[in-house]
Amino acid sequence: MTTYRIISIIGIVLTIGGFVYAARKHQGMWEGFWKWLNQQTKQTLTALGHLGSLSFADTMGIIRQFLFLLTLLAVVLLALTGFLPVVIAGQHVTGILLIIHAITAPVFAVSLALLILASAHAHRFLEEDWQAVRAIFSREMNSSHAQRSQFWQKICFWLLTFFAIPVIASILFSMYPVIGTEGQEYLLQLHGYATLFFTIIAVIYGYYTVTATRSA
Amino acid sequence: MIKPHVIRSFVLGVIVLCTYSTASIAQTQDTTKLGDGFDGNRANPVHLIKLYDDQGDLVTPHDQPLMPFSTKQTCQECHNYNTISQGWHFNYLDPAVPAGRPGEPWVLVDRKSSTQIPLSYRPWRGTFDPDSIGVSRWEFVQNFGRQLPGGGVGENIDPETPDIYMRWLISGDLQINCLSCHDAAPDHDEAEYALQTIRQNYRWAATATAGFASVEGAASDVPDDYDLYRGTVPDDPNVIPPTVHYDSDQFDYNNRVFIDIQHQIPANNCYFCHSSTNLEKSMFERWKSDQDVHLTSGMTCVDCHREGLDHNTLRGYEGEPGRQGDPSAESLTCEGCHVGDNSDDIPHNGRLGAPKPEHKGIPTVHFEIMTCTACHSGPRPQQVTQGVKTARIHALGLKGTNKSPDVLPHVQYPVYVQGEDGRIAPHKLFWPAYWGFMEGDSIQPILPKVVTPIANDILVGDTLKFTSWPPMSKDQLGQILTALSEQAPAGKTPVYIGGGKLYQVAASGEVTEREDAAAKPYSWAFAHDVRPANQALGVRGCDDCHSVNAPFSFGKVKVDAAVMTDRGATVSMASFQGLGTVFPRVFAISFLFRPWLKVITLGATVLITAVLLLYAFLGLARIVKVAGSDNS
């Protein structure tokens, strides 16, 4: 657990540091993010009441937004209840934090799975993404900032999808009487590290979502 | 006039004599003796030995008067008695010895005064030091010598009054009874040892356990001026002075006798002081209960509870003081033996063929917040705790022991309590009850010899028909407290502790009661009997402990009270586990939805994996298409 705590602290500090750096670089990003989140939440909640009057595409858009917000909320709750006791206090998740963690977990699993299902197509790699890759490696600036943000957003999306599997499956397998003590220990570590990477990537994904929105 | 050089010579002589004597004593105390080393031969040394009495004189079957043999004088011919006397069973008076986790206390029980006080010379939280509450060492040995292995307080009786001094001159010390543990002869009779201590025949007690000797008479019956070396016959013909008889046929031509001393102590010898019996099962239907799985598989107690010449017995729990960093000691705990650390260069786990448990499906957090014994030891928990009697608390194994299940104190188990190491372990528990004088937060217990005469006048006259608490109403309790207030030192208030409450008489004359830390139950962790793995908690799934009515968290612990109106109360097991009362309940309820959680997470995992694979294959298909295209 000590190694995990050290790596987690380094990862979290670097992520927060990067976020602060980015916020300074892009003036008003932080305010923009909250404004965007607030706007999205209001818009989604309002639209959810009128789903019947919307077209199928609009309905799906609203559902995607709803799932995104729900997943975001779940990630925040799970990260707080998971990381705080383990990383800060060096203890297992227990008490009220465990209850919140356990109640939020299935919400997260369902909303994330549906969000991935609904968003995968939009995050498929296209011809312009190849241009963004070439631009990154050749340091050419002929691709727009929005294009590059979208590319990184897609990378983050598929990494999130990849890490979501060990995050959820590690707990799934630990609930069945098929894996012994050492396996349980391994699953717990897998859950911890996968969650750490998932959370860091989710923050980066959020950053590119905001910058892509601002660029657009 | 004495010449100066004579005085100088005399002083020099005294100094030389003292130095020589001190050196001799030190040599006696520290010398490694014939039997202290191990020459490598695993065969058990035959103990065909000469016996010596207290004075170090040889005992022969034709001596007049016949004296009991002294274990100290006899055994220290070949073994360092001083080293042995610092072992765990004997070193409780030494404040420098770490007390370790709280263990089974001695309980000063007096039914007539509704008193049961946990005593220990070790500073275990919740116990009282007998010295500090006025239980003299003479009284302690009188009460508990029956199952003391001798040594310790038995050799430090410290007679305080001339009366006790005179009695002690007759009774002698209760020396370490090496035979209690090491005599494996089938006619070794430890109950006889207990009987001799009750009769104050301390110097005869060890001898009486041997098959080649028998002891009659009682030191407690003879007058203070009885001279045991002259064998003076008392005036009263009904009084039989303590007398030993030896079976002369068992002495050889050289006055040696065979004692079946075993290094590998049989469990039967440990049982005399370390037995416990479930009052609902094994006490009356013994055939329905089983022994500890380790013993059933052929092991003995000392296979794990080992010791060296220092007799510092391994208690065998993780974190035992002084044992950290010693792989041999650490590997003789449950975890050390069955799980161990495979990363060591030399593996120490798996000793004696200990199987390694798989614990499939049990999250590892269980092993950090609970001891192995929580799931594996004692009876499976039931909705209400079960009664248990233990050898030392209830004087089991003695001739004429009261076999009633109601005998005080009412010890319960298994109670799952968070120990001092923060881990939950099964405990035995009883509720202290005593009268005391309170000053501030401090309560000094009043001994039964003070209370009983008062209680006898107020409670029912004949309490002999009761084995449990005598009937006591709050009015009667108030009357006793009022009577005690007349004897109370200035500034001190008489109180009664019992059933988890503190009772006192208010200025209005009314008896008031409140919960108080001093009234908390005393509990101590136990490890035996270990159940078979198939009967462990959790073997049938999470519901064994995580259902809404699982006894592990929600079992009822009986509050044992002397006051009639307070009897029958219970407290939840969860209140002893440091988890609060809400969390265990909510957590248990969450397990009702555990099947749903499994389905949801399984579905989510399958869906996410499918999407990831789908797009991975689509990407692969694109690469295949591009790679195979003729159009460059």
PDB file of N, CA, C and O in Angstrom, chain B residues 324-345:
ATOM      1  N   GLN B 324       8.777  -9.776  18.013  1.00  0.00           N
ATOM      2  CA  GLN B 324       8.922  -9.259  16.664  1.00  0.00           C
ATOM      3  C   GLN B 324      10.357  -9.447  16.189  1.00  0.00           C
ATOM      4  O   GLN B 324      11.302  -9.233  16.951  1.00  0.00           O
ATOM      5  N   GLY B 325      10.461  -9.834  14.955  1.00  0.00           N
ATOM      6  CA  GLY B 325      11.783 -10.001  14.370  1.00  0.00           C
ATOM      7  C   GLY B 325      12.389 -11.366  14.613  1.00  0.00           C
ATOM      8  O   GLY B 325      13.466 -11.668  14.112  1.00  0.00           O
ATOM      9  N   ASP B 326      11.694 -12.191  15.378  1.00  0.00           N
ATOM     10  CA  ASP B 326      12.176 -13.556  15.601  1.00  0.00           C
ATOM     11  C   ASP B 326      11.335 -14.486  14.721  1.00  0.00           C
ATOM     12  O   ASP B 326      10.190 -14.793  15.047  1.00  0.00           O
ATOM     13  N   PRO B 327      11.894 -14.924  13.589  1.00  0.00           N
ATOM     14  CA  PRO B 327      11.090 -15.721  12.647  1.00  0.00           C
ATOM     15  C   PRO B 327      10.527 -16.984  13.282  1.00  0.00           C
ATOM     16  O   PRO B 327       9.416 -17.398  12.963  1.00  0.00           O
ATOM     17  N   SER B 328      11.294 -17.587  14.182  1.00  0.00           N
ATOM     18  CA  SER B 328      10.804 -18.828  14.804  1.00  0.00           C
ATOM     19  C   SER B 328       9.554 -18.559  15.624  1.00  0.00           C
ATOM     20  O   SER B 328       8.601 -19.338  15.598  1.00  0.00           O
ATOM     21  N   ALA B 329       9.554 -17.442  16.360  1.00  0.00           N
ATOM     22  CA  ALA B 329       8.390 -17.111  17.181  1.00  0.00           C
ATOM     23  C   ALA B 329       7.238 -16.639  16.307  1.00  0.00           C
ATOM     24  O   ALA B 329       6.088 -17.055  16.498  1.00  0.00           O
ATOM     25  N   GLU B 330       7.545 -15.808  15.326  1.00  0.00           N
ATOM     26  CA  GLU B 330       6.477 -15.267  14.485  1.00  0.00           C
ATOM     27  C   GLU B 330       5.807 -16.349  13.646  1.00  0.00           C
ATOM     28  O   GLU B 330       4.642 -16.239  13.293  1.00  0.00           O
ATOM     29  N   SER B 331       6.561 -17.395  13.342  1.00  0.00           N
ATOM     30  CA  SER B 331       5.978 -18.455  12.512  1.00  0.00           C
ATOM     31  C   SER B 331       5.142 -19.408  13.341  1.00  0.00           C
ATOM     32  O   SER B 331       4.608 -20.384  12.811  1.00  0.00           O
ATOM     33  N   LEU B 332       5.033 -19.158  14.635  1.00  0.00           N
ATOM     34  CA  LEU B 332       4.194 -20.024  15.474  1.00  0.00           C
ATOM     35  C   LEU B 332       2.900 -19.322  15.888  1.00  0.00           C
ATOM     36  O   LEU B 332       2.242 -19.717  16.834  1.00  0.00           O
ATOM     37  N   THR B 333       2.568 -18.256  15.170  1.00  0.00           N
ATOM     38  CA  THR B 333       1.239 -17.673  15.321  1.00  0.00           C
ATOM     39  C   THR B 333       0.360 -18.289  14.230  1.00  0.00           C
ATOM     40  O   THR B 333       0.873 -18.970  13.332  1.00  0.00           O
ATOM     41  N   CYS B 334      -0.958 -18.044  14.308  1.00  0.00           N
ATOM     42  CA  CYS B 334      -1.859 -18.584  13.271  1.00  0.00           C
ATOM     43  C   CYS B 334      -1.370 -18.153  11.891  1.00  0.00           C
ATOM     44  O   CYS B 334      -1.182 -18.960  10.983  1.00  0.00           O
ATOM     45  N   GLU B 335      -1.187 -16.832  11.765  1.00  0.00           N
ATOM     46  CA  GLU B 335      -0.846 -16.266  10.466  1.00  0.00           C
ATOM     47  C   GLU B 335       0.561 -16.694  10.052  1.00  0.00           C
ATOM     48  O   GLU B 335       0.794 -17.057   8.899  1.00  0.00           O
ATOM     49  N   GLY B 336       1.475 -16.658  11.012  1.00  0.00           N
ATOM     50  CA  GLY B 336       2.855 -17.000  10.702  1.00  0.00           C
ATOM     51  C   GLY B 336       2.999 -18.424  10.228  1.00  0.00           C
ATOM     52  O   GLY B 336       3.817 -18.723   9.357  1.00  0.00           O
ATOM     53  N   CYS B 337       2.216 -19.326  10.791  1.00  0.00           N
ATOM     54  CA  CYS B 337       2.340 -20.733  10.446  1.00  0.00           C
ATOM     55  C   CYS B 337       1.555 -21.065   9.178  1.00  0.00           C
ATOM     56  O   CYS B 337       2.046 -21.755   8.297  1.00  0.00           O
ATOM     57  N   HIS B 338       0.339 -20.551   9.081  1.00  0.00           N
ATOM     58  CA  HIS B 338      -0.527 -20.947   7.964  1.00  0.00           C
ATOM     59  C   HIS B 338      -0.351 -20.076   6.729  1.00  0.00           C
ATOM     60  O   HIS B 338      -0.654 -20.512   5.626  1.00  0.00           O
ATOM     61  N   VAL B 339       0.062 -18.833   6.919  1.00  0.00           N
ATOM     62  CA  VAL B 339       0.202 -17.941   5.758  1.00  0.00           C
ATOM     63  C   VAL B 339       1.673 -17.594   5.570  1.00  0.00           C
ATOM     64  O   VAL B 339       2.289 -17.987   4.582  1.00  0.00           O
ATOM     65  N   GLY B 340       2.240 -16.879   6.529  1.00  0.00           N
ATOM     66  CA  GLY B 340       3.656 -16.577   6.485  1.00  0.00           C
ATOM     67  C   GLY B 340       4.037 -15.650   5.351  1.00  0.00           C
ATOM     68  O   GLY B 340       3.186 -15.149   4.619  1.00  0.00           O
ATOM     69  N   ASP B 341       5.319 -15.433   5.249  1.00  0.00           N
ATOM     70  CA  ASP B 341       5.836 -14.517   4.242  1.00  0.00           C
ATOM     71  C   ASP B 341       6.768 -15.295   3.324  1.00  0.00           C
ATOM     72  O   ASP B 341       7.881 -15.645   3.684  1.00  0.00           O
ATOM     73  N   ASN B 342       6.295 -15.542   2.121  1.00  0.00           N
ATOM     74  CA  ASN B 342       7.088 -16.335   1.180  1.00  0.00           C
ATOM     75  C   ASN B 342       8.293 -15.584   0.636  1.00  0.00           C
ATOM     76  O   ASN B 342       9.120 -16.159  -0.051  1.00  0.00           O
ATOM     77  N   SER B 343       8.348 -14.272   0.936  1.00  0.00           N
ATOM     78  CA  SER B 343       9.459 -13.495   0.395  1.00  0.00           C
ATOM     79  C   SER B 343      10.745 -13.711   1.199  1.00  0.00           C
ATOM     80  O   SER B 343      11.811 -13.287   0.786  1.00  0.00           O
ATOM     81  N   ASP B 344      10.639 -14.366   2.360  1.00  0.00           N
ATOM     82  CA  ASP B 344      11.841 -14.651   3.141  1.00  0.00           C
ATOM     83  C   ASP B 344      12.783 -15.565   2.354  1.00  0.00           C
ATOM     84  O   ASP B 344      12.329 -16.419   1.594  1.00  0.00           O
ATOM     85  N   ASP B 345      14.072 -15.377   2.569  1.00  0.00           N
ATOM     86  CA  ASP B 345      15.037 -16.268   1.915  1.00  0.00           C
ATOM     87  C   ASP B 345      14.813 -17.705   2.359  1.00  0.00           C
ATOM     88  O   ASP B 345      14.869 -18.635   1.566  1.00  0.00           O
TER      89      ASP B 345
END
